[in-house]
Short mmCIF file of C-alpha atoms in Angstrom, two decimals:
data_model
loop_
_atom_site.label_atom_id
_atom_site.label_comp_id
_atom_site.label_asym_id
_atom_site.label_seq_id
_atom_site.Cartn_x
_atom_site.Cartn_y
_atom_site.Cartn_z
CA MET A 137 92.96 102.76 84.54
CA PRO A 138 95.57 100.02 84.12
CA ASN A 139 94.88 96.42 84.98
CA PRO A 140 96.26 95.84 88.52
CA ALA A 141 98.05 92.70 87.27
CA PRO A 142 98.81 93.37 83.60
CA ARG A 143 99.57 90.52 81.21
CA ILE A 144 102.54 91.56 79.08
CA ALA A 145 104.03 89.63 76.16
CA LEU A 146 107.66 89.96 75.09
CA VAL A 147 107.31 89.31 71.37
CA GLY A 148 110.24 88.08 69.30
CA HIS A 149 113.05 88.75 71.78
CA CYS A 150 116.09 86.58 72.48
CA GLY A 151 116.59 85.15 75.98
CA PHE A 152 118.99 87.86 77.13
CA ASP A 153 116.69 90.70 76.04
CA SER A 154 113.66 88.91 77.49
CA GLY A 155 115.40 88.83 80.86
CA SER A 156 116.19 92.55 80.74
CA LEU A 157 112.67 93.44 79.66
CA THR A 158 111.13 91.18 82.32
CA ARG A 159 113.13 92.98 85.02
CA LEU A 160 111.92 96.34 83.68
CA VAL A 161 108.30 95.23 83.56
CA GLN A 162 108.35 93.67 87.02
CA SER A 163 110.06 96.70 88.55
CA THR A 164 107.33 98.88 87.03
CA PHE A 165 104.41 96.49 87.66
CA PRO A 166 105.41 94.00 90.39
CA ASP A 167 102.27 91.89 89.90
CA ALA A 168 102.60 91.68 86.11
CA THR A 169 102.58 88.38 84.30
CA VAL A 170 105.32 88.39 81.67
CA THR A 171 105.32 85.83 78.86
CA ALA A 172 107.95 85.34 76.18
CA VAL A 173 106.27 84.82 72.81
CA ASN A 174 108.30 83.44 69.94
CA GLN A 175 105.59 81.96 67.71
CA GLN A 176 102.65 83.54 65.92
CA ASP A 177 100.11 81.09 67.35
CA GLN A 178 100.96 82.25 70.89
CA LEU A 179 99.37 85.60 69.97
CA ALA A 180 96.07 84.04 68.86
CA PRO A 181 93.13 85.07 71.04
CA PRO A 182 91.48 82.31 73.09
CA ALA A 183 88.04 80.95 72.18
CA ASP A 184 86.25 83.90 73.80
CA ASN A 185 88.21 86.30 71.51
CA ALA A 186 89.35 88.37 74.49
CA PRO A 187 92.93 89.58 74.09
CA SER A 188 95.45 87.20 75.68
CA PHE A 189 97.67 90.11 76.68
CA ASP A 190 97.21 93.68 77.86
CA LEU A 191 100.40 94.87 76.16
CA LEU A 192 102.91 93.57 73.62
CA LEU A 193 106.57 94.63 73.69
CA VAL A 194 107.62 93.85 70.13
CA ASN A 195 111.18 93.45 68.90
CA ARG A 196 112.01 95.24 65.65
CA VAL A 197 113.74 92.12 64.31
CA LEU A 198 111.59 89.18 65.35
CA ASP A 199 113.33 86.17 66.89
CA GLY A 200 111.06 83.17 66.33
CA ARG A 201 108.33 82.01 63.96
CA PHE A 202 105.96 84.76 62.97
CA ASP A 203 103.81 85.50 59.95
CA ALA A 204 105.10 89.08 59.91
CA ALA A 205 108.41 90.03 58.30
CA ASN A 206 109.36 92.31 61.21
CA GLY A 207 108.05 93.88 64.39
CA ILE A 208 106.44 96.82 62.61
CA ASP A 209 104.43 94.50 60.36
CA LEU A 210 103.39 92.49 63.41
CA ILE A 211 102.19 95.65 65.17
CA ARG A 212 100.13 96.47 62.10
CA THR A 213 98.36 93.10 62.35
CA VAL A 214 97.60 93.20 66.09
CA SER A 215 96.65 96.86 66.34
CA PRO A 216 94.06 98.02 67.48
CA HIS A 217 93.19 94.76 69.27
CA THR A 218 96.14 94.86 71.66
CA PRO A 219 98.36 97.82 72.52
CA ALA A 220 101.92 97.29 71.30
CA LEU A 221 105.24 99.07 71.76
CA LEU A 222 108.20 98.60 69.46
CA ILE A 223 111.51 97.96 71.19
CA SER A 224 114.08 99.62 68.95
CA ASN A 225 116.79 102.25 69.23
CA PHE A 226 116.04 103.55 65.72
CA PRO A 227 113.83 106.69 65.68
CA GLU A 228 112.64 105.98 62.13
CA SER A 229 111.48 102.50 63.19
CA GLN A 230 109.67 104.00 66.18
CA ALA A 231 107.89 106.43 63.84
CA ASP A 232 106.94 103.58 61.48
CA ALA A 233 105.60 101.53 64.40
CA GLU A 234 103.43 104.42 65.57
CA ASP A 235 102.17 104.90 62.00
CA ALA A 236 101.29 101.18 62.04
CA GLY A 237 99.15 101.68 65.17
CA GLY A 238 101.68 101.12 67.95
CA GLN A 239 102.08 103.17 71.09
CA PRO A 240 105.30 105.18 71.58
CA GLY A 241 108.03 102.64 72.33
CA PHE A 242 111.62 102.76 73.49
CA GLY A 243 115.01 101.29 72.69
CA LYS A 244 117.10 98.75 74.52
CA SER A 245 119.45 101.61 75.38
CA ASP A 246 116.55 103.14 77.37
CA LEU A 247 115.91 100.12 79.61
CA ASN A 248 117.52 101.75 82.66
CA LYS A 249 116.04 105.19 82.04
CA PRO A 250 112.73 106.52 83.38
CA LEU A 251 111.48 106.83 79.78
CA ALA A 252 111.02 103.04 79.46
CA ALA A 253 108.88 102.70 82.59
CA ASP A 254 106.93 105.83 81.62
CA ARG A 255 106.15 104.34 78.19
CA LEU A 256 104.92 101.11 79.82
CA ARG A 257 102.65 103.04 82.17
CA ASP A 258 101.35 105.26 79.37
CA ALA A 259 100.54 102.27 77.15
CA LEU A 260 98.61 100.50 79.88
CA ASP A 261 96.77 103.68 80.86
CA THR A 262 95.45 103.93 77.30
CA ALA A 263 94.57 100.23 77.07
#
């Protein structure tokens, strides 16, 4: 069962995309806390080692300072600790992200389609 107030991180997105993704998340989960993350240390678990976020929405091309070369590599490092979805329009990148341990993601072109909200719900249901 999903957390009633999920904590969702927008990882490696520019300001414009973060705004679009925040609107999607908040229309799907009105009580969600959405945090833009643009540095690796913002993903570090707190002292109790509990995950800081319930779900990561990871950009394919990371905008910010990360140890990973790209979003797929980042998913590989956080999975299975925190569910992650790749945000990419490229089917081959989506397949690579799932192979790396990510949940089925969606592209920016899907933001206004039911698929995007469905993927968010599915990822939090399996968290």
